[in-house]
Tab-separated table of C-alpha atoms in Angstrom:
chain	number	residue	atom	x	y	z
J	1	MET	CA	41.293	41.020	41.552
J	2	ALA	CA	42.692	38.362	38.742
J	3	LEU	CA	46.103	38.212	37.900
J	4	PRO	CA	46.773	39.647	34.352
J	5	LEU	CA	47.627	36.749	31.854
J	6	SER	CA	50.993	37.771	30.529
J	7	GLN	CA	52.042	37.673	34.242
J	8	LEU	CA	51.056	34.111	35.082
J	9	PRO	CA	53.755	32.205	34.046
J	10	GLN	CA	56.081	34.445	35.939
J	11	GLU	CA	54.143	33.635	39.000
J	12	ILE	CA	53.570	30.150	38.418
J	13	ILE	CA	57.546	29.840	38.104
J	14	ARG	CA	58.321	32.225	41.058
J	15	GLU	CA	55.797	30.148	43.216
J	16	VAL	CA	57.268	26.777	42.161
J	17	ARG	CA	60.786	27.913	43.206
J	18	GLN	CA	59.560	29.214	46.688
J	19	ARG	CA	57.745	25.994	47.200
J	20	LYS	CA	60.236	23.305	46.066
J	21	GLY	CA	59.154	20.462	48.553
J	22	LEU	CA	55.523	20.780	48.378
J	23	ALA	CA	56.075	20.587	43.991
J	24	PHE	CA	58.185	17.527	44.703
J	25	LEU	CA	56.009	15.601	47.251
J	26	LEU	CA	52.887	16.596	44.964
J	27	PHE	CA	55.007	15.097	41.835
J	28	VAL	CA	55.630	12.067	44.001
J	29	VAL	CA	51.664	11.172	44.802
J	30	VAL	CA	50.367	11.660	41.625
J	31	SER	CA	53.188	9.905	39.827
J	32	PHE	CA	52.872	7.215	41.830
J	33	ALA	CA	49.534	7.202	42.228
J	34	VAL	CA	48.587	7.042	38.508
J	35	LEU	CA	51.571	4.357	38.319
J	36	GLY	CA	49.770	2.455	41.394
J	37	ALA	CA	46.049	2.628	39.277
J	38	GLY	CA	47.644	1.202	36.649
J	39	PHE	CA	48.971	-2.000	38.330
J	40	ILE	CA	45.385	-2.459	39.635
J	41	TRP	CA	43.164	-1.176	36.997
J	42	PRO	CA	41.699	-4.511	35.503
J	43	TYR	CA	42.766	-5.838	32.174
J	44	LYS	CA	39.380	-6.027	29.560
J	45	TYR	CA	39.807	-8.336	26.751
J	46	GLN	CA	37.452	-7.518	24.041
J	47	ALA	CA	36.509	-10.550	21.320
J	48	ASP	CA	34.297	-9.328	18.402
J	49	THR	CA	32.275	-11.623	15.860
J	50	ILE	CA	31.866	-10.376	12.322
J	51	ILE	CA	27.989	-10.629	10.968
J	52	PHE	CA	27.666	-9.969	6.935
J	53	VAL	CA	24.179	-8.731	5.631
J	54	ASP	CA	23.312	-10.978	2.513
J	55	ASP	CA	20.548	-8.993	0.755
J	56	ARG	CA	22.310	-9.544	-2.524
J	57	ASN	CA	21.865	-13.476	-3.431
J	58	ILE	CA	20.157	-14.230	-6.730
J	59	ILE	CA	17.030	-14.904	-5.313
J	60	ALA	CA	16.138	-11.224	-5.055
J	61	PRO	CA	16.011	-10.476	-8.849
J	62	LEU	CA	14.566	-13.971	-9.728
J	63	MET	CA	11.774	-13.250	-7.253
J	64	GLU	CA	11.053	-9.464	-7.863
J	65	GLY	CA	7.368	-8.982	-7.820
J	66	ARG	CA	6.316	-12.063	-7.269
J	67	ALA	CA	7.431	-12.602	-3.811
J	68	VAL	CA	8.369	-10.291	-0.533
J	69	THR	CA	11.748	-10.691	1.430
J	70	THR	CA	12.047	-9.964	4.831
J	71	LYS	CA	13.873	-6.863	4.991
J	72	ILE	CA	14.885	-4.714	8.500
J	73	ASN	CA	15.802	-1.236	9.166
J	74	ASP	CA	18.850	-0.003	10.264
J	75	ARG	CA	20.435	-3.656	11.088
J	76	THR	CA	23.047	-2.576	13.320
J	77	SER	CA	20.352	-0.928	16.018
J	78	ALA	CA	18.012	-3.524	15.291
J	79	ALA	CA	21.078	-6.250	15.898
J	80	ARG	CA	21.452	-4.219	19.364
J	81	GLU	CA	17.865	-4.320	20.274
J	82	LEU	CA	17.811	-8.325	20.060
J	83	LEU	CA	20.756	-8.846	21.534
J	84	MET	CA	19.928	-6.914	24.533
J	85	SER	CA	16.232	-8.577	24.763
J	86	ARG	CA	16.214	-10.492	27.943
J	87	THR	CA	15.438	-14.003	26.010
J	88	LEU	CA	18.478	-13.918	24.032
J	89	ILE	CA	21.141	-12.821	27.178
J	90	GLU	CA	19.327	-15.095	29.802
J	91	ARG	CA	20.085	-18.106	26.665
J	92	VAL	CA	23.652	-16.818	26.516
J	93	ALA	CA	23.970	-16.046	30.546
J	94	SER	CA	22.842	-20.414	31.238
J	95	ASP	CA	24.674	-21.810	28.867
J	96	PRO	CA	26.764	-24.213	30.576
J	97	GLU	CA	29.762	-24.482	28.440
J	98	ILE	CA	30.371	-20.615	29.103
J	99	TYR	CA	30.021	-21.029	32.769
J	100	ARG	CA	30.762	-23.835	33.796
J	101	ASN	CA	30.059	-25.253	37.425
J	102	ALA	CA	28.352	-21.860	38.120
J	103	SER	CA	25.492	-21.173	40.475
J	104	MET	CA	22.041	-20.932	38.583
J	105	ASP	CA	20.325	-19.391	41.216
J	106	PRO	CA	18.056	-16.223	40.214
J	107	ASP	CA	20.390	-13.706	41.718
J	108	ALA	CA	23.694	-15.265	40.266
J	109	LEU	CA	21.923	-15.846	36.588
J	110	GLU	CA	20.985	-11.899	37.678
J	111	GLY	CA	24.702	-10.808	38.244
J	112	ARG	CA	25.443	-12.906	34.822
J	113	ILE	CA	23.197	-10.650	32.905
J	114	ALA	CA	24.259	-7.559	34.396
J	115	LYS	CA	27.480	-8.207	33.329
J	116	ILE	CA	26.748	-9.560	29.880
J	117	ARG	CA	24.979	-6.653	29.536
J	118	SER	CA	27.439	-3.956	30.077
J	119	GLY	CA	30.064	-5.792	28.260
J	120	LEU	CA	28.255	-5.860	24.743
J	121	SER	CA	28.633	-3.795	21.807
J	122	VAL	CA	27.225	-3.681	18.614
J	123	ARG	CA	29.245	-1.873	15.985
J	124	PRO	CA	28.601	-0.934	11.872
J	125	ARG	CA	31.328	-1.961	9.576
J	126	GLY	CA	30.565	-0.891	6.065
J	127	ASP	CA	27.644	-0.978	4.331
J	128	SER	CA	26.882	-4.977	4.789
J	129	TYR	CA	29.125	-5.969	8.216
J	130	PHE	CA	28.670	-5.093	11.574
J	131	SER	CA	30.286	-6.671	14.716
J	132	ILE	CA	28.970	-8.301	17.752
J	133	GLY	CA	31.618	-7.429	20.867
J	134	PHE	CA	31.486	-8.311	24.346
J	135	SER	CA	34.517	-7.385	26.590
J	136	SER	CA	35.436	-9.105	30.103
J	137	THR	CA	38.257	-9.433	31.943
J	138	SER	CA	39.059	-13.034	31.207
J	139	GLN	CA	40.279	-13.942	28.099
J	140	MET	CA	38.055	-17.186	27.946
J	141	GLU	CA	34.927	-15.710	28.889
J	142	ALA	CA	35.064	-12.939	26.432
J	143	PHE	CA	35.735	-15.386	23.229
J	144	ARG	CA	33.423	-17.615	24.410
J	145	VAL	CA	30.052	-15.115	25.044
J	146	ALA	CA	31.221	-13.475	21.737
J	147	GLN	CA	31.076	-16.728	20.045
J	148	LYS	CA	27.606	-17.478	21.631
J	149	LEU	CA	25.846	-14.126	20.899
J	150	GLY	CA	26.790	-14.232	17.261
J	151	GLN	CA	25.614	-18.129	16.915
J	152	VAL	CA	22.270	-16.762	19.048
J	153	PHE	CA	21.764	-13.923	17.064
J	154	ILE	CA	22.202	-15.783	14.126
J	155	GLU	CA	19.225	-18.449	15.244
J	156	GLU	CA	16.765	-15.963	17.019
J	157	THR	CA	16.665	-13.649	13.512
J	158	LYS	CA	16.099	-16.638	11.381
J	159	ASP	CA	13.518	-18.035	13.769
J	160	ARG	CA	11.841	-14.391	13.850
J	161	LYS	CA	12.085	-14.396	9.983
J	162	ARG	CA	10.323	-17.875	9.768
J	163	SER	CA	7.707	-16.682	12.481
J	164	GLU	CA	7.227	-13.158	10.846
J	165	SER	CA	6.348	-14.614	7.701
J	166	ARG	CA	4.599	-17.350	8.569
J	167	ASN	CA	2.470	-14.955	10.650
J	168	ALA	CA	2.031	-12.815	7.728
J	169	TYR	CA	0.858	-15.876	5.778
J	170	ASP	CA	-1.596	-16.742	8.254
J	171	PHE	CA	-3.029	-13.614	8.487
J	172	ILE	CA	-3.543	-12.844	4.725
J	173	ASP	CA	-5.400	-16.395	4.619
J	174	LYS	CA	-7.451	-15.764	7.167
J	175	GLN	CA	-8.438	-12.320	5.589
J	176	VAL	CA	-8.989	-14.712	2.300
J	177	LYS	CA	-11.511	-16.963	4.120
J	178	SER	CA	-12.830	-13.877	5.495
J	179	TYR	CA	-13.460	-11.841	2.565
J	180	GLU	CA	-14.771	-14.872	0.644
J	181	GLN	CA	-17.751	-15.355	3.085
J	182	GLN	CA	-18.459	-11.250	2.534
J	183	LEU	CA	-18.194	-11.993	-0.900
J	184	THR	CA	-20.784	-15.057	-1.133
J	185	GLN	CA	-23.092	-13.028	1.373
J	186	ALA	CA	-22.797	-10.501	-1.146
J	187	GLU	CA	-23.872	-13.019	-4.020
J	188	ASN	CA	-26.827	-14.185	-2.333
J	189	ARG	CA	-28.322	-10.627	-1.111
J	190	LEU	CA	-27.928	-9.746	-5.211
J	191	LYS	CA	-29.137	-13.181	-6.385
J	192	GLN	CA	-32.538	-13.014	-3.649
J	193	PHE	CA	-32.631	-9.250	-4.610
J	194	LEU	CA	-33.064	-10.499	-8.615
J	195	SER	CA	-35.216	-13.391	-7.601
J	196	GLU	CA	-37.297	-10.608	-5.659
J	197	ASN	CA	-37.720	-8.120	-8.360
J	198	THR	CA	-38.186	-9.405	-11.436
J	199	ASP	CA	-39.023	-6.150	-13.386
J	200	GLY	CA	-35.616	-6.238	-15.272
J	201	THR	CA	-32.916	-3.539	-15.796
J	202	GLU	CA	-33.625	0.216	-16.286
J	203	GLN	CA	-32.015	-0.629	-19.994
J	204	GLU	CA	-34.532	-3.143	-20.610
J	205	ALA	CA	-37.580	-1.577	-19.336
J	206	ASN	CA	-36.449	1.643	-21.703
J	207	SER	CA	-36.042	-0.983	-24.770
J	208	ARG	CA	-39.581	-2.478	-24.218
J	209	MET	CA	-41.014	1.235	-23.921
J	210	ALA	CA	-39.497	2.374	-26.721
J	211	GLN	CA	-40.326	-0.986	-28.832
J	212	LEU	CA	-44.162	-0.656	-27.588
J	213	ARG	CA	-44.313	3.375	-28.665
J	214	ASN	CA	-42.746	1.926	-32.181
J	215	GLN	CA	-45.702	-0.488	-32.313
J	216	LEU	CA	-48.334	2.250	-31.013
J	217	GLU	CA	-47.359	4.778	-33.509
J	218	LEU	CA	-47.613	2.076	-36.470
J	219	ALA	CA	-50.982	0.598	-35.360
J	220	GLN	CA	-52.374	4.749	-35.107
J	221	LEU	CA	-51.027	5.251	-38.601
J	222	GLU	CA	-52.647	2.151	-40.015
J	223	LYS	CA	-56.051	3.092	-38.332
J	224	GLU	CA	-55.779	6.235	-40.134
J	225	GLU	CA	-55.367	4.636	-43.036
J	226	LEU	CA	-58.449	2.221	-42.295
J	227	ARG	CA	-60.440	5.677	-41.400
J	228	THR	CA	-59.708	6.746	-45.167
J	229	ARG	CA	-60.489	3.595	-46.552
J	230	ILE	CA	-64.040	3.321	-45.125
J	231	ALA	CA	-64.675	6.957	-45.989
J	232	SER	CA	-63.624	5.945	-49.564
J	233	LEU	CA	-66.132	2.617	-49.399
J	234	GLN	CA	-68.913	5.089	-47.950
J	235	GLY	CA	-68.841	7.291	-50.947
J	236	GLN	CA	-68.764	4.637	-53.348
J	237	LEU	CA	-71.547	2.690	-51.790
J	238	ASN	CA	-73.626	5.793	-52.052
J	239	ASN	CA	-72.907	6.420	-55.769
J	240	ILE	CA	-74.173	2.617	-56.684
J	241	ARG	CA	-77.559	1.117	-57.110
J	242	PRO	CA	-78.171	-1.616	-54.660
J	243	THR	CA	-80.375	-3.442	-57.090
J	244	ILE	CA	-80.079	-3.635	-61.154
J	245	ARG	CA	-82.612	-4.612	-63.695
J	246	GLN	CA	-81.220	-7.821	-65.191
J	247	GLY	CA	-82.827	-8.899	-68.803
J	248	ARG	CA	-82.951	-11.836	-71.007
J	249	THR	CA	-81.286	-9.343	-73.943
J	250	GLU	CA	-78.597	-7.324	-74.883
J	251	ASP	CA	-79.837	-4.593	-72.027
J	252	ALA	CA	-78.622	-6.803	-69.304
J	253	PHE	CA	-75.254	-7.607	-70.727
J	254	ARG	CA	-74.970	-3.650	-70.735
J	255	GLU	CA	-75.809	-2.754	-67.626
J	256	ARG	CA	-73.629	-5.522	-66.191
J	257	ILE	CA	-71.025	-4.055	-68.073
J	258	ARG	CA	-71.182	-0.720	-66.784
J	259	THR	CA	-71.433	-2.095	-63.700
J	260	LEU	CA	-68.260	-3.603	-63.951
J	261	GLU	CA	-66.826	-0.677	-65.565
J	262	GLU	CA	-67.846	1.811	-63.081
J	263	ARG	CA	-65.973	-0.754	-60.675
J	264	LEU	CA	-62.873	-0.453	-62.478
J	265	ASP	CA	-62.924	2.883	-62.262
J	266	ALA	CA	-63.407	2.969	-58.865
J	267	LEU	CA	-60.201	0.238	-58.366
J	268	ARG	CA	-57.946	2.533	-60.457
J	269	LEU	CA	-58.584	5.187	-58.365
J	270	GLN	CA	-56.860	3.562	-55.317
J	271	TYR	CA	-54.608	1.023	-57.394
J	272	HIS	CA	-52.541	0.451	-60.325
J	273	ASP	CA	-53.402	-1.873	-63.697
J	274	THR	CA	-51.295	-5.060	-61.907
J	275	TYR	CA	-53.642	-5.076	-58.865
J	276	PRO	CA	-55.522	-8.367	-58.784
J	277	ASP	CA	-58.965	-6.983	-58.661
J	278	ILE	CA	-58.210	-5.041	-61.277
J	279	VAL	CA	-56.878	-7.640	-63.365
J	280	ILE	CA	-60.079	-9.718	-62.575
J	281	THR	CA	-62.312	-7.128	-63.372
J	282	GLN	CA	-60.676	-6.957	-66.657
J	283	GLU	CA	-61.353	-10.522	-67.229
J	284	GLN	CA	-65.219	-10.620	-66.445
J	285	LEU	CA	-65.704	-7.819	-68.963
J	286	ALA	CA	-64.288	-9.283	-71.498
J	287	GLU	CA	-66.095	-12.541	-71.038
J	288	LEU	CA	-69.397	-10.120	-70.770
J	289	LYS	CA	-68.569	-8.361	-73.693
J	290	ARG	CA	-68.208	-11.638	-75.776
J	291	GLN	CA	-71.239	-13.230	-74.207
J	292	ARG	CA	-73.033	-9.586	-75.072
J	293	ASP	CA	-71.527	-9.594	-78.718
J	294	LEU	CA	-72.559	-13.654	-78.821
J	295	ALA	CA	-76.223	-12.784	-77.161
J	296	ALA	CA	-76.788	-10.355	-80.144
J	297	ALA	CA	-75.990	-12.217	-82.980
J	298	GLN	CA	-78.149	-14.909	-81.972
J	299	GLN	CA	-81.561	-12.855	-81.364
J	300	GLY	CA	-80.797	-10.533	-84.662
J	301	GLY	CA	-79.882	-7.147	-83.128
J	302	THR	CA	-83.876	-7.156	-81.301
J	303	THR	CA	-83.659	-5.342	-77.961
J	304	SER	CA	-85.497	-7.338	-75.343
J	305	LEU	CA	-87.808	-4.907	-72.646
J	306	ASP	CA	-88.134	-7.986	-70.236
J	307	GLY	CA	-86.140	-7.906	-67.064
J	308	GLU	CA	-86.222	-8.412	-63.098
J	309	GLU	CA	-84.402	-6.834	-60.262
J	310	ALA	CA	-81.178	-8.727	-59.310
J	311	VAL	CA	-78.510	-7.469	-56.538
J	312	ASN	CA	-76.090	-5.197	-57.825
J	313	PRO	CA	-72.870	-7.462	-57.508
J	314	LEU	CA	-70.518	-4.396	-57.299
J	315	TYR	CA	-72.581	-3.022	-54.281
J	316	GLN	CA	-72.698	-6.143	-52.688
J	317	GLU	CA	-69.025	-6.409	-52.956
J	318	LEU	CA	-68.540	-2.901	-51.393
J	319	SER	CA	-70.554	-3.828	-48.652
J	320	ALA	CA	-68.334	-6.580	-48.113
J	321	ALA	CA	-65.242	-4.726	-47.885
J	322	LEU	CA	-66.537	-1.820	-45.882
J	323	SER	CA	-67.699	-4.427	-43.397
J	324	LYS	CA	-64.392	-5.866	-43.469
J	325	THR	CA	-62.400	-2.379	-42.682
J	326	ARG	CA	-64.873	-1.704	-40.401
J	327	ALA	CA	-63.961	-5.055	-38.428
J	328	ASP	CA	-59.918	-3.964	-39.229
J	329	MET	CA	-60.767	-0.508	-37.307
J	330	ALA	CA	-62.215	-2.236	-34.427
J	331	THR	CA	-59.392	-4.932	-34.434
J	332	ILE	CA	-56.933	-1.594	-34.434
J	333	ASP	CA	-59.412	0.061	-31.803
J	334	THR	CA	-58.304	-3.098	-29.802
J	335	ARG	CA	-54.635	-2.953	-30.523
J	336	ILE	CA	-54.026	0.514	-29.532
J	337	ASN	CA	-56.396	0.125	-26.546
J	338	SER	CA	-53.888	-3.065	-25.561
J	339	LEU	CA	-50.635	-1.238	-26.535
J	340	GLN	CA	-51.806	1.915	-24.636
J	341	ARG	CA	-52.474	-0.268	-21.545
J	342	LEU	CA	-48.929	-1.940	-21.668
J	343	MET	CA	-47.435	1.126	-21.766
J	344	GLU	CA	-49.121	2.071	-18.331
J	345	GLN	CA	-48.142	-1.323	-17.133
J	346	GLN	CA	-44.327	-0.428	-18.211
J	347	THR	CA	-44.538	2.724	-16.837
J	348	GLN	CA	-45.379	1.311	-13.731
J	349	ARG	CA	-42.659	-0.934	-14.027
J	350	MET	CA	-39.984	1.848	-14.554
J	351	GLU	CA	-41.064	3.499	-11.694
J	352	ARG	CA	-40.589	0.144	-9.467
J	353	ILE	CA	-37.357	-0.509	-11.640
J	354	GLN	CA	-36.103	3.181	-10.145
J	355	GLY	CA	-36.896	3.294	-6.844
J	356	ASN	CA	-35.204	-0.485	-6.765
J	357	LYS	CA	-32.272	1.355	-8.777
J	358	ALA	CA	-29.893	2.487	-5.406
J	359	GLN	CA	-30.517	-0.566	-3.610
J	360	TYR	CA	-29.523	-2.690	-6.657
J	361	SER	CA	-26.177	-0.120	-7.249
J	362	GLU	CA	-25.675	-0.834	-3.424
J	363	LEU	CA	-25.783	-4.620	-3.511
J	364	THR	CA	-23.631	-4.628	-7.047
J	365	ARG	CA	-20.954	-2.137	-5.186
J	366	ASP	CA	-20.582	-4.233	-2.281
J	367	MET	CA	-20.039	-7.276	-4.322
J	368	GLU	CA	-17.432	-5.988	-6.501
J	369	VAL	CA	-15.374	-4.343	-3.788
J	370	ASN	CA	-15.261	-7.749	-2.200
J	371	ARG	CA	-14.546	-9.136	-5.392
J	372	GLU	CA	-11.578	-6.642	-5.918
J	373	ILE	CA	-10.521	-7.098	-2.167
J	374	TYR	CA	-10.853	-11.022	-2.349
J	375	ASP	CA	-8.869	-11.164	-5.665
J	376	ASP	CA	-6.408	-8.857	-4.682
J	377	LEU	CA	-5.615	-10.903	-1.199
J	378	LEU	CA	-5.471	-13.951	-3.466
J	379	LYS	CA	-2.682	-12.394	-4.962
J	380	ARG	CA	-0.955	-11.189	-1.710
J	381	ARG	CA	-1.467	-15.309	0.057
J	382	GLU	CA	0.293	-16.496	-3.341
J	383	LYS	CA	3.354	-13.864	-2.808
J	384	ALA	CA	2.908	-14.543	1.562
J	385	ARG	CA	3.642	-18.521	0.968
J	386	VAL	CA	6.652	-17.412	-1.641
J	387	SER	CA	7.645	-15.624	0.931
J	388	MET	CA	7.410	-17.753	3.879
J	389	HIS	CA	9.035	-20.872	1.741
J	390	LEU	CA	11.897	-18.642	1.139
J	391	ASP	CA	12.387	-17.806	4.610
J	392	ILE	CA	12.154	-20.985	5.439
J	393	GLU	CA	15.187	-22.137	3.094
J	394	GLY	CA	17.047	-19.446	4.169
J	395	GLN	CA	16.793	-17.087	1.338
J	396	GLY	CA	15.971	-13.313	0.817
J	397	LEU	CA	17.897	-11.117	3.509
J	398	ASN	CA	20.520	-13.095	5.854
J	399	TYR	CA	22.602	-12.939	8.430
J	400	ARG	CA	25.777	-14.765	8.301
J	401	ILE	CA	28.931	-15.057	10.325
J	402	ASN	CA	31.800	-13.965	8.269
J	403	GLU	CA	34.252	-13.898	11.183
J	404	ALA	CA	34.095	-16.019	13.817
J	405	ALA	CA	34.956	-14.799	17.410
J	406	GLN	CA	38.805	-14.934	18.037
J	407	PHE	CA	40.788	-15.839	21.474
J	408	PRO	CA	41.806	-12.546	22.556
J	409	ARG	CA	45.361	-12.545	23.124
J	410	THR	CA	46.234	-9.221	24.346
J	411	PRO	CA	43.993	-6.414	26.089
J	412	SER	CA	41.846	-3.929	25.241
J	413	GLY	CA	41.485	-0.206	26.815
J	414	PRO	CA	44.291	1.563	28.626
J	415	GLN	CA	47.414	-0.752	29.521
J	416	PHE	CA	49.916	-0.586	32.206
J	417	SER	CA	52.774	1.558	29.517
J	418	MET	CA	49.591	3.811	29.493
J	419	PHE	CA	49.164	4.427	32.585
J	420	ALA	CA	53.273	4.320	33.454
J	421	MET	CA	53.482	7.727	30.749
J	422	ALA	CA	50.515	9.501	32.066
J	423	GLY	CA	51.875	9.121	35.531
J	424	LEU	CA	55.111	11.163	34.756
J	425	PHE	CA	53.319	13.376	33.145
J	426	LEU	CA	50.731	14.709	34.963
J	427	GLY	CA	52.933	14.433	37.942
J	428	LEU	CA	55.277	16.975	36.202
J	429	ALA	CA	51.980	18.760	35.470
J	430	ALA	CA	50.673	18.371	38.627
J	431	PRO	CA	52.572	20.868	40.736
J	432	PHE	CA	52.304	23.744	37.995
J	433	GLY	CA	48.327	23.152	37.826
J	434	ALA	CA	47.737	23.508	41.040
J	435	VAL	CA	49.339	26.740	41.610
J	436	ALA	CA	47.962	28.107	38.324
J	437	GLY	CA	44.530	27.427	39.953
J	438	LEU	CA	45.552	28.871	43.306
J	439	LEU	CA	46.664	31.834	41.832
J	440	GLN	CA	42.833	32.046	40.178
J	441	VAL	CA	41.927	32.419	43.985
J	442	ASP	CA	44.971	34.146	45.622
J	443	PRO	CA	43.518	37.694	46.735
J	444	ARG	CA	47.266	39.287	47.532
J	445	ILE	CA	48.630	41.798	45.137
J	446	ARG	CA	51.388	40.050	42.629
J	447	ALA	CA	51.598	42.576	39.691
J	448	ARG	CA	51.574	46.248	39.256
J	449	LYS	CA	48.832	46.378	36.876
J	450	GLN	CA	46.385	44.756	39.805
J	451	LEU	CA	47.085	47.551	41.647
J	452	GLU	CA	46.861	50.083	39.078
J	453	ASP	CA	43.021	48.528	38.088
J	454	GLY	CA	42.549	48.763	41.746
J	455	ILE	CA	42.545	52.265	43.129
J	456	GLY	CA	42.887	53.789	39.757
J	457	LEU	CA	46.167	55.555	40.188
J	458	PRO	CA	49.142	55.141	38.196
J	459	VAL	CA	52.360	52.872	40.092
J	460	LEU	CA	55.226	55.189	39.986
J	461	ILE	CA	57.758	52.941	41.503
J	462	GLU	CA	58.168	48.947	41.955
J	463	ILE	CA	60.342	48.110	44.575
J	464	PRO	CA	62.503	44.359	43.616
J	465	GLU	CA	62.534	41.696	46.067
J	466	VAL	CA	66.271	41.551	47.399
J	467	ARG	CA	67.866	38.344	48.805
J	468	THR	CA	70.992	38.005	50.851
J	469	PRO	CA	73.537	35.758	49.948
J	470	PHE	CA	72.862	33.673	52.215
J	471	GLU	CA	69.367	33.026	51.205
J	472	LYS	CA	70.804	32.589	48.047
J	473	ARG	CA	73.043	29.764	49.080
J	474	ARG	CA	70.314	28.089	51.191
J	475	ASP	CA	68.276	28.459	48.044
J	476	ARG	CA	70.582	26.749	45.440
J	477	ARG	CA	71.217	24.058	48.359
J	478	VAL	CA	67.548	23.347	48.360
J	479	THR	CA	67.455	23.144	44.785
J	480	MET	CA	69.987	21.084	44.131
J	481	MET	CA	68.370	18.425	46.937
J	482	VAL	CA	64.952	18.552	44.938
J	483	GLY	CA	66.499	18.402	41.812
J	484	ILE	CA	68.481	14.947	43.253
J	485	LEU	CA	65.146	13.902	44.606
J	486	VAL	CA	63.661	14.270	41.642
J	487	VAL	CA	66.193	11.784	39.521
J	488	LEU	CA	66.238	9.347	42.012
J	489	THR	CA	62.397	9.114	42.037
J	490	ALA	CA	62.064	9.146	38.479
J	491	ALA	CA	64.841	6.305	38.443
J	492	VAL	CA	62.906	4.315	40.661
J	493	TYR	CA	59.710	4.928	38.797
J	494	ILE	CA	61.509	3.660	35.435
J	495	THR	CA	62.958	1.181	37.445
J	496	ILE	CA	59.401	0.127	38.771
J	497	VAL	CA	57.696	0.094	35.278
J	498	VAL	CA	60.433	-1.858	33.640
J	499	LEU	CA	60.457	-4.792	36.275
J	500	ALA	CA	56.476	-4.498	35.455
J	501	GLN	CA	56.694	-5.047	32.169
J	502	LEU	CA	59.253	-7.994	32.559
J	503	GLY	CA	56.828	-9.450	34.750
J	504	VAL	CA	59.043	-9.350	37.798
J	505	ILE	CA	56.577	-7.596	39.668
């Protein structure tokens, strides 16, 4: 049964008073053990190199959009990972300026590498600063290693930035050359396809088809006009005599005049008076009438019955016009047949174009995609070139040593004074802590509440402890003796601490 917490302080004091000797012995052992630990505890010396991350220089806004500066995310973590790498630590561990006359055999080198790794620390110090620290029992070693780690880190980051930008440029340049070859091959395939398929594009074929269709429609209209003209000429020929009787008197002129008038009437059915044939016919009529009047005047108005059959010139002219119109009709028929044949060929051409359209689109698409990627890679290569020169010149994101490592004059971590104070405190607290722990596991009943809780019955009376006068005198003598010993022990303890701080021991 656990002792109630309200009774715990009282029982602790009672147990310590009863066991004064053991409490004093525990006090001495704990306090001098902690003090001894302070004597043998190795002092650690810490040296730090402060690194400044310069990512706000004037180059960044000037080159924005034209170059990409190398960036490192989570600078402290990246610096820790880089410094913990074996390559960098091995460079420090094998530096003869730090470890002079040190053995360079593999076992000794591995020991120094492990020691550097255990003492290395990287801590952030604000937004743009972090520290590279090293702790060691040797002041000179801590100073030189911290200084060397800062230098090695700066050199390695610069080398890595240059290598990264150079590799990026080489990679993009290689991709540019690769896509240049692909673009050339795509252009050659398209050129070969166009040379093998000379039908042209779909737009050209549609334009040619529309042109042929228009020509065919015009030819068909002209054919209808010629057909109408043939019918008209044929009707006129049917109404005209092939021959006429041509006399030597006024009758001959009258017949010719009548023929020309009929022809003039036929022409006026189709043309205006300004038509050249109508004008010529009118002039011929006027001339015939003049000759008729002249002949009538010479013969005295007599009428002659003599005459001869002659070819009717109007009939002859209409026949010639009909023949010419029929020839034009044959020409129009030939043109229509030719246009229809060309349209059939054009239809076949369009079918071939449609068949090659998918292949042409694929070749064109491949060439355009390769050209876009090639142009984009050219721009990126120039940006990578500028970025590479920026890193070579040390611009962009840059690390600088803001504060070099200083020689550590005082140790870091727990010092002897702290062990001394902790020894007294722990020595005084040890007896009480030990008794408190013992009371928690002691099965004996020390309070009324423990008994009542255990048996479930109330305790009627509690008999106090009674000591004789002799026991009281003996207890006082023991208490006085332990107090004197505690004072003497404390004096010795303080004396040792003072002498140690003065450097006497």
